[in-house]
Short mmCIF file of C-alpha atoms in Angstrom, two decimals:
data_model
loop_
_atom_site.label_atom_id
_atom_site.label_comp_id
_atom_site.label_asym_id
_atom_site.label_seq_id
_atom_site.Cartn_x
_atom_site.Cartn_y
_atom_site.Cartn_z
CA UNK F 1 -2.24 -10.92 18.51
CA UNK F 2 -3.90 -9.13 15.68
CA UNK F 3 -4.67 -5.55 16.98
CA UNK F 4 -6.60 -4.55 13.89
CA UNK F 5 -9.45 -7.02 13.03
CA UNK F 6 -11.82 -7.57 9.90
CA UNK F 7 -14.03 -10.14 11.07
CA UNK F 8 -15.70 -10.69 7.77
CA UNK F 9 -13.61 -11.80 5.29
CA UNK F 10 -16.27 -11.37 2.47
CA UNK F 11 -19.29 -9.37 1.81
CA UNK F 12 -21.70 -9.38 -1.08
CA UNK F 13 -24.11 -6.23 -1.81
CA UNK F 14 -26.59 -5.50 -4.49
CA UNK F 15 -25.46 -2.68 -6.85
CA UNK F 16 -27.30 0.71 -5.80
CA UNK F 17 -27.30 -0.49 -2.20
CA UNK F 18 -25.27 0.50 0.79
CA UNK F 19 -22.00 -1.35 1.55
CA UNK F 20 -20.74 -1.56 5.05
CA UNK F 21 -17.34 -2.65 6.02
CA UNK F 22 -16.22 -2.95 9.51
CA UNK F 23 -13.07 -3.12 11.46
CA UNK F 24 -12.08 -3.29 15.07
CA UNK F 25 -9.13 -2.54 16.99
CA UNK F 26 -7.35 -3.55 20.44
CA UNK F 27 -4.60 -0.74 20.62
CA UNK F 28 -6.12 2.06 22.26
CA UNK F 29 -2.73 4.31 21.20
CA UNK F 30 -4.06 4.24 17.47
CA UNK F 31 -5.03 7.75 16.51
CA UNK F 32 -5.23 7.50 12.90
CA UNK F 33 -6.93 5.08 10.80
CA UNK F 34 -7.14 4.55 7.07
CA UNK F 35 -8.83 2.27 4.35
CA UNK F 36 -7.29 1.07 1.37
CA UNK F 37 -8.48 -0.84 -1.57
CA UNK F 38 -7.04 -3.67 -3.76
CA UNK F 39 -7.99 -5.08 -6.80
CA UNK F 40 -6.76 -8.47 -7.85
CA UNK F 41 -3.18 -8.15 -9.36
CA UNK F 42 -2.46 -4.97 -8.30
CA UNK F 43 -1.35 -3.52 -5.01
CA UNK F 44 -3.57 -1.60 -2.44
CA UNK F 45 -4.35 2.02 -3.17
CA UNK F 46 -5.57 4.71 -0.38
CA UNK F 47 -9.05 5.36 -0.06
CA UNK F 48 -10.01 7.56 2.82
CA UNK F 49 -8.64 8.36 6.23
CA UNK F 50 -9.78 9.55 9.57
CA UNK F 51 -7.96 11.12 12.38
CA UNK F 52 -9.12 10.36 16.02
CA UNK F 53 -10.20 13.93 16.76
CA UNK F 54 -13.31 13.23 14.42
CA UNK F 55 -15.94 10.59 14.26
CA UNK F 56 -16.83 10.87 10.65
CA UNK F 57 -14.94 11.53 7.33
CA UNK F 58 -16.85 11.71 3.99
CA UNK F 59 -15.24 11.60 0.46
CA UNK F 60 -17.94 11.41 -2.25
CA UNK F 61 -19.48 7.68 -1.99
CA UNK F 62 -17.38 7.00 0.75
CA UNK F 63 -17.69 7.58 4.29
CA UNK F 64 -15.67 6.51 7.29
CA UNK F 65 -16.94 6.54 10.86
CA UNK F 66 -14.93 6.13 14.09
CA UNK F 67 -16.32 5.09 17.21
CA UNK F 68 -13.76 5.24 19.69
CA UNK F 69 -15.35 4.08 22.65
CA UNK F 70 -16.05 0.84 20.94
CA UNK F 71 -12.81 0.73 19.23
CA UNK F 72 -14.66 0.22 16.01
CA UNK F 73 -14.39 1.90 12.67
CA UNK F 74 -16.64 1.36 9.57
CA UNK F 75 -16.61 2.48 5.86
CA UNK F 76 -19.89 2.80 4.08
CA UNK F 77 -20.27 2.81 0.21
CA UNK F 78 -23.44 4.07 -1.06
CA UNK F 79 -24.56 3.89 -3.70
CA UNK F 80 -22.56 0.75 -4.41
CA UNK F 81 -21.24 0.42 -7.92
CA UNK F 82 -19.65 -2.81 -9.61
CA UNK F 83 -16.21 -1.26 -9.89
CA UNK F 84 -16.05 -1.23 -6.04
CA UNK F 85 -15.86 -4.72 -5.92
CA UNK F 86 -12.21 -5.24 -4.53
CA UNK F 87 -10.57 -6.20 -1.24
CA UNK F 88 -10.63 -3.42 1.43
CA UNK F 89 -8.02 -3.26 3.97
CA UNK F 90 -8.32 -1.28 7.43
CA UNK F 91 -5.09 0.24 8.81
CA UNK F 92 -4.31 2.05 11.88
CA UNK F 93 -1.51 3.93 13.11
CA UNK F 94 -0.05 4.99 16.85
CA UNK F 95 2.52 7.58 15.83
CA UNK F 96 4.52 9.37 13.21
CA UNK F 97 5.62 7.19 10.22
CA UNK F 98 4.16 4.51 7.84
CA UNK F 99 6.03 1.86 9.76
CA UNK F 100 3.56 2.60 12.38
CA UNK F 101 0.61 1.26 10.36
CA UNK F 102 -0.94 -1.92 11.33
CA UNK F 103 -3.14 -3.53 8.97
CA UNK F 104 -6.22 -5.77 8.96
CA UNK F 105 -6.48 -8.83 7.03
CA UNK F 106 -8.84 -7.35 4.48
CA UNK F 107 -12.59 -8.06 3.47
CA UNK F 108 -13.64 -8.90 -0.12
CA UNK F 109 -16.54 -6.79 -1.50
CA UNK F 110 -18.64 -8.29 -4.25
CA UNK F 111 -21.31 -6.00 -5.90
CA UNK F 112 -24.07 -8.05 -7.47
CA UNK F 113 -25.02 -6.28 -10.66
CA UNK Z 1 -0.81 2.63 -12.99
CA UNK Z 2 0.42 3.66 -9.47
CA UNK Z 3 4.14 5.02 -10.59
CA UNK Z 4 5.55 1.85 -8.69
CA UNK Z 5 6.60 -0.98 -10.65
CA UNK Z 6 7.91 -4.32 -9.37
CA UNK Z 7 9.57 -7.14 -11.18
CA UNK Z 8 9.05 -10.18 -11.80
CA UNK Z 9 5.21 -10.50 -11.43
CA UNK Z 10 5.59 -13.94 -10.44
CA UNK Z 11 8.61 -16.14 -9.42
CA UNK Z 12 9.13 -20.00 -8.57
CA UNK Z 13 12.13 -20.77 -6.91
CA UNK Z 14 13.47 -23.79 -4.93
CA UNK Z 15 14.77 -23.52 -1.31
CA UNK Z 16 18.25 -23.66 -2.47
CA UNK Z 17 18.12 -20.90 -5.13
CA UNK Z 18 18.85 -17.14 -4.85
CA UNK Z 19 16.66 -14.67 -6.46
CA UNK Z 20 15.95 -10.89 -5.92
CA UNK Z 21 12.76 -8.80 -6.52
CA UNK Z 22 13.04 -5.58 -7.78
CA UNK Z 23 10.93 -2.51 -7.21
CA UNK Z 24 11.19 0.93 -8.79
CA UNK Z 25 9.52 4.30 -8.59
CA UNK Z 26 10.38 7.66 -10.38
CA UNK Z 27 7.91 9.62 -8.33
CA UNK Z 28 10.64 11.44 -6.68
CA UNK Z 29 9.60 9.65 -3.40
CA UNK Z 30 12.16 9.56 -0.50
CA UNK Z 31 10.78 6.36 1.30
CA UNK Z 32 10.23 3.05 0.18
CA UNK Z 33 8.93 0.11 1.70
CA UNK Z 34 8.85 -3.80 1.46
CA UNK Z 35 5.75 -5.62 2.77
CA UNK Z 36 4.67 -9.21 2.79
CA UNK Z 37 0.98 -10.45 2.64
CA UNK Z 38 0.53 -13.89 3.43
CA UNK Z 39 -2.56 -15.87 2.55
CA UNK Z 40 -5.53 -14.70 5.35
CA UNK Z 41 -2.95 -12.60 7.11
CA UNK Z 42 -2.65 -9.01 7.52
CA UNK Z 43 0.03 -7.26 5.40
CA UNK Z 44 3.37 -7.15 7.38
CA UNK Z 45 5.83 -4.47 7.32
CA UNK Z 46 9.50 -5.95 6.48
CA UNK Z 47 11.68 -2.97 5.63
CA UNK Z 48 11.92 0.85 5.38
CA UNK Z 49 14.34 2.86 3.56
CA UNK Z 50 14.43 6.58 3.97
CA UNK Z 51 16.82 8.45 1.87
CA UNK Z 52 18.39 5.20 0.96
CA UNK Z 53 18.98 4.22 4.45
CA UNK Z 54 17.29 1.35 6.39
CA UNK Z 55 15.35 2.64 9.09
CA UNK Z 56 13.25 -0.33 10.09
CA UNK Z 57 13.71 -3.94 9.94
CA UNK Z 58 10.77 -5.37 11.48
CA UNK Z 59 12.50 -8.83 12.80
CA UNK Z 60 12.87 -10.27 9.32
CA UNK Z 61 14.95 -13.34 9.01
CA UNK Z 62 18.45 -12.93 7.28
CA UNK Z 63 17.43 -14.99 4.33
CA UNK Z 64 15.88 -11.79 3.14
CA UNK Z 65 18.33 -9.22 2.32
CA UNK Z 66 17.13 -5.67 1.21
CA UNK Z 67 19.31 -3.26 -0.97
CA UNK Z 68 18.43 0.43 -1.82
CA UNK Z 69 21.17 1.55 -4.20
CA UNK Z 70 19.27 4.95 -4.82
CA UNK Z 71 16.30 6.38 -3.82
CA UNK Z 72 14.54 5.13 -7.07
CA UNK Z 73 15.35 1.37 -6.52
CA UNK Z 74 14.46 -0.88 -3.83
CA UNK Z 75 15.64 -4.66 -3.94
CA UNK Z 76 14.85 -7.77 -1.96
CA UNK Z 77 17.43 -10.48 -2.27
CA UNK Z 78 16.13 -13.99 -1.35
CA UNK Z 79 18.17 -17.05 -0.51
CA UNK Z 80 17.58 -20.42 1.22
CA UNK Z 81 13.73 -19.47 1.53
CA UNK Z 82 11.33 -21.74 3.16
CA UNK Z 83 7.97 -22.84 1.69
CA UNK Z 84 6.28 -20.80 4.61
CA UNK Z 85 7.92 -17.75 2.80
CA UNK Z 86 5.56 -18.09 -0.17
CA UNK Z 87 3.63 -14.95 -0.13
CA UNK Z 88 2.66 -11.75 -2.25
CA UNK Z 89 5.89 -9.52 -1.72
CA UNK Z 90 4.73 -5.54 -2.07
CA UNK Z 91 6.75 -2.58 -2.50
CA UNK Z 92 5.45 0.81 -1.49
CA UNK Z 93 7.03 4.21 -1.77
CA UNK Z 94 6.10 7.78 -0.36
CA UNK Z 95 7.06 11.34 -0.47
CA UNK Z 96 8.18 10.92 3.27
CA UNK Z 97 7.51 8.80 6.20
CA UNK Z 98 4.34 10.33 7.20
CA UNK Z 99 2.64 10.45 3.66
CA UNK Z 100 0.02 8.09 4.34
CA UNK Z 101 -1.22 8.00 0.60
CA UNK Z 102 1.49 5.82 -0.59
CA UNK Z 103 1.28 4.24 -3.83
CA UNK Z 104 1.87 0.46 -3.67
CA UNK Z 105 3.30 -1.82 -6.50
CA UNK Z 106 1.42 -4.97 -8.04
CA UNK Z 107 3.56 -7.15 -6.10
CA UNK Z 108 5.50 -10.13 -6.78
CA UNK Z 109 3.72 -13.76 -6.31
CA UNK Z 110 6.51 -15.85 -4.93
CA UNK Z 111 6.27 -19.48 -4.56
CA UNK Z 112 9.15 -21.52 -2.78
CA UNK Z 113 8.97 -25.20 -3.60
#
């Protein structure tokens, strides 16, 4: 039973437009959420995170939104650039320690020049 | 370069073989992790070592045997694997167990034939 779901395996967006990646979760005990980015032949790298006490966190072109009532978070990338083409993983945690992280299956984002 | 190095990058082994995966970090991190990524599945945590002590074994079959001889090196010993064990095996490290910005290695793509 997947507690963190990324229902869109892939997404294509025109360069310069907004990319919106979605993530849903089922465990109401999750209190910290993260996004990781993975290029082919490389490991995932941390991108941005948000605590459950917030509903938005921004870092440059990347913004994560959290809707606790809907158990939904999203990552917005604007404007999208070709270098953003990668697989994006959503992860959630329900306590102290990285062993508490639960990952989604990932969404492959392709930015079309 | 994330500072976490995994070797080999690719490995093909028979079901009766014994092989080892190696992970190395010289970031001064105290925690190291093994993850498994199978096709269309989320990243699954396998093992966690904190200050060279195993703190998590996520119900991993005994045909996978981790070893952490020092805080910079982590091994995953493999024996009598099954074809369904074919996956990408990722190593990660972090300063402490709660450091979410934890770098991953590029992974070992394992194929069991």
